[in-house]
Every structure is written in C-alpha cells, then in structure tokens.
Short mmCIF file of C-alpha atoms in Angstrom, two decimals:
data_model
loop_
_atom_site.label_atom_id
_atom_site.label_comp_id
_atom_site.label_asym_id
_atom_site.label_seq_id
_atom_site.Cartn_x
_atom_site.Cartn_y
_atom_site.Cartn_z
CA UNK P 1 -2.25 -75.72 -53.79
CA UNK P 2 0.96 -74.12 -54.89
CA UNK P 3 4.23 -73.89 -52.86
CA UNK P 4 4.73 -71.50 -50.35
CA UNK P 5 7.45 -69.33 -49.97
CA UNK P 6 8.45 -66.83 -46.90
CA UNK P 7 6.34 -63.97 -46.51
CA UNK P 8 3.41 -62.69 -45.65
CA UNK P 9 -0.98 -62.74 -46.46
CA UNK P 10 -3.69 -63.61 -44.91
CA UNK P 11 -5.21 -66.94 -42.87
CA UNK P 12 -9.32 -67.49 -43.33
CA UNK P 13 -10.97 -69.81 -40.58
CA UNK P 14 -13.69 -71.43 -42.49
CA UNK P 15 -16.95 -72.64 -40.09
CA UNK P 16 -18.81 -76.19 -40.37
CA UNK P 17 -20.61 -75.08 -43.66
CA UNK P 18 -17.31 -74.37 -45.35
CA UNK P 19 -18.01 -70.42 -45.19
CA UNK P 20 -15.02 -68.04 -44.21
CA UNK P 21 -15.35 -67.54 -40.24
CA UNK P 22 -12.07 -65.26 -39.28
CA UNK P 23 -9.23 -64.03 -41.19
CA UNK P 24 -6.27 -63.04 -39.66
CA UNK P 25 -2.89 -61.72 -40.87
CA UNK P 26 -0.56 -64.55 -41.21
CA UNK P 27 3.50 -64.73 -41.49
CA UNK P 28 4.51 -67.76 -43.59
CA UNK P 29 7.87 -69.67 -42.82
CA UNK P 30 8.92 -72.68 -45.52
CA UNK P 31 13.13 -72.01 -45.34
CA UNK P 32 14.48 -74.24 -42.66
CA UNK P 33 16.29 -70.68 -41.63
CA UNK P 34 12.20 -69.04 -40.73
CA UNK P 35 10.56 -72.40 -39.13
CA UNK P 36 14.29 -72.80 -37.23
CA UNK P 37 13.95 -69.16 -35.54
CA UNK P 38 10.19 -69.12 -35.58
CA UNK P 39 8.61 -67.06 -32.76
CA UNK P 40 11.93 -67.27 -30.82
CA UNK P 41 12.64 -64.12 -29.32
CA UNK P 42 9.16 -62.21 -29.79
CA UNK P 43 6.88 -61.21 -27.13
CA UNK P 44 3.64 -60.95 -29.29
CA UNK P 45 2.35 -62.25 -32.29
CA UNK P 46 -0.41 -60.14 -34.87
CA UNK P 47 -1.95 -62.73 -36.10
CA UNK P 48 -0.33 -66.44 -36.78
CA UNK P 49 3.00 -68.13 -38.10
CA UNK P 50 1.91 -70.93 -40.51
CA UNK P 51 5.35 -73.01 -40.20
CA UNK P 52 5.51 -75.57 -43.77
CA UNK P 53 6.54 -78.13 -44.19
CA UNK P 54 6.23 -79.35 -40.29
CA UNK P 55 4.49 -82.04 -38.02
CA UNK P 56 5.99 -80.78 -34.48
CA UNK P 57 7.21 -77.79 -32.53
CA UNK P 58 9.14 -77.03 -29.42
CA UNK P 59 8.89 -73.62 -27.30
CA UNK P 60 12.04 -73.50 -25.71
CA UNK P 61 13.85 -70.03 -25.14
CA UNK P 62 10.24 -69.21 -26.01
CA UNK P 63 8.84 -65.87 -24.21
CA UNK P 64 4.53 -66.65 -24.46
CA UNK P 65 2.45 -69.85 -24.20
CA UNK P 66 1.26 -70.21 -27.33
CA UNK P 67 -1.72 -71.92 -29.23
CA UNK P 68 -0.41 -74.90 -31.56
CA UNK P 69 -2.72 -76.00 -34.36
CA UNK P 70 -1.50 -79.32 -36.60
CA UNK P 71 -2.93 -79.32 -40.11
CA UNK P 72 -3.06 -81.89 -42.82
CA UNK P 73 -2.11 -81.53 -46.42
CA UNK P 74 -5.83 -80.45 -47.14
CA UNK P 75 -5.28 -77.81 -44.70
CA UNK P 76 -7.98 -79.46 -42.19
CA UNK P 77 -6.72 -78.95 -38.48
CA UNK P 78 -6.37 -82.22 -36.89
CA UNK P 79 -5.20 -81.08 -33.20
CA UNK P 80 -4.80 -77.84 -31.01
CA UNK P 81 -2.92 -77.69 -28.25
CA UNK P 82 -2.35 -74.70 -25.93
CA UNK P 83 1.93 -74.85 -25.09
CA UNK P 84 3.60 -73.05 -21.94
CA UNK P 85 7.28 -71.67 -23.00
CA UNK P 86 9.73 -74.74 -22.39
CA UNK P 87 8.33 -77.81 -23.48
CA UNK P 88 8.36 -80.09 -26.77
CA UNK P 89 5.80 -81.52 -28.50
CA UNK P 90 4.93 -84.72 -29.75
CA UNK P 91 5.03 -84.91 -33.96
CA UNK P 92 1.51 -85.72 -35.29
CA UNK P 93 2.14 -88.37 -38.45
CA UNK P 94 -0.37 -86.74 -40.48
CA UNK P 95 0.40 -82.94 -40.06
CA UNK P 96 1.96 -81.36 -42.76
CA UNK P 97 1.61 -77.75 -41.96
CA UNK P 98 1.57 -75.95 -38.45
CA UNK P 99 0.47 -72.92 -37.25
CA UNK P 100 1.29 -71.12 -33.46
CA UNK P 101 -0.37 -67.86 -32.28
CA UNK P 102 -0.60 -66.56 -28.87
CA UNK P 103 -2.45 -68.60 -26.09
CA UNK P 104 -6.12 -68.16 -26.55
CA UNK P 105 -6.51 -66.86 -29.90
CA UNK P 106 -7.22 -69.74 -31.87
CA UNK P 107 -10.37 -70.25 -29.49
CA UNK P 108 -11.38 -66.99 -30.68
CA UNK P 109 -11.08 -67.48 -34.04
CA UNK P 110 -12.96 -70.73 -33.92
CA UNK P 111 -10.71 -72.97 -34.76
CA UNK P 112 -11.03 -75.94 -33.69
CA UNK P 113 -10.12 -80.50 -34.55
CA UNK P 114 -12.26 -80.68 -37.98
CA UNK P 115 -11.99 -77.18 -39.40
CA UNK P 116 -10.48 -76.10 -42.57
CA UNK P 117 -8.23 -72.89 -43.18
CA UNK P 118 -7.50 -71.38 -46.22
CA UNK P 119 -3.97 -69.57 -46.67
CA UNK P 120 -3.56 -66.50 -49.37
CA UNK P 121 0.42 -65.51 -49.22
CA UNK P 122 1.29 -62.39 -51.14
CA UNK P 123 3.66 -63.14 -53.69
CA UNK P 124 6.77 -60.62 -53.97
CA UNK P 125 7.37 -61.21 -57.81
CA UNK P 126 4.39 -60.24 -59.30
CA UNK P 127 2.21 -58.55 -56.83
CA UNK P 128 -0.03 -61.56 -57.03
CA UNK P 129 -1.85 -63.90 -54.58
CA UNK P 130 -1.15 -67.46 -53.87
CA UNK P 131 -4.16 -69.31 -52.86
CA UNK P 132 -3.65 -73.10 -50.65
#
C-alpha cells in the first residue's frame, strides 16, 4: 500500500468471499489541514471521506449524523458507529484509517465489523491510480 495524498478516487466494499460488493466515490484527507476541517461545514456527503492517518473523530459544529467506520492498517473495518452532530468519540488503538459518510449509508453499502475495503486515489502527477 502506498501513501496517500489529498484527493480524490474511488472506495470498493469487498463481501465475505473477498469479491468487490459497492464502490463509492471517495474524498481522501492525509494533511492535518483536510482531516482538521473534515466534513465541517457540509450538509451532504457523495460518497465517503477516508480521513489517514486517524484512530478517532469528533462531530462538533457538525451539520448531519454521520456513519463512522474505524479501519486497520490492512484496511479491515474493525467498528461502525452511527454519530449525532456534537459528540466525540472514543480512539480505537488499532485503527489507522477512518472513514465518515452520512448516517445510514454504510449499512447500505454493506459494510460492516470484519469487512475489507479497498481504496484507488487518483494521482494528480501522472494521471495514474494508487491502489491500498
């Protein structure tokens, strides 16, 4: 997996058997300037915010509830949590990586404690694809 940079590309849900469930469109945040403003100020979301590096959130001054997965290094999800606007949540130790989208949509997309995601971020340089 190489290092992420702010941008933009594509999230892919895989199911039990490891095949590709959902993909969604995905924002990427890794400067502490992206993960610091986040989804502050935004009424809706296409899609999900994958915030890196990270093991905890807040949604304070936050407009939505919002769905809250926590995701290892090997990109497995190890908790989802559904967050009202004005609260602050715990730090999981082993989360490396997390991703928000609005309330309810990570139920749709099947993800769920146990599943893996695979992130493809559109790299600005050379047109290219970075695969994690």
């Amino acid at each position: 997996m190489g290092r992420w940079r702010d941008g933009h590309g594509g999230l892919t849900v895989k199911g039990a058997d490891g095949e590709p469930r959902t993909r969604v469109p995905l924002e990427v945040a890794t400067s502490y300037r992206a993960r610091t403003k986040g989804l502050l100020g935004r009424d809706s979301l296409d899609g999900a915010l994958l915030l890196s590096p990270a093991n905890s959130v807040h949604t304070f001054r936050m407009r939505m509830p919002i769905d809250v997965a926590y995701l290892d290094r090997r990109l497995r999800v190890l908790a989802v949590r559904t967050m009202p606007p004005g609260r602050l949540g715990l730090p999981r130790l082993r989360a490396r990586h997390v991703l928000e989208a609005e309330a309810g949509a990570m139920e749709g997309w099947g993800l769920r404690v146990g599943a893996r995601v695979e992130v493809e971020v559109e790299r600005e340089d050379d047109g290219g694809v970075l695969r994690g």
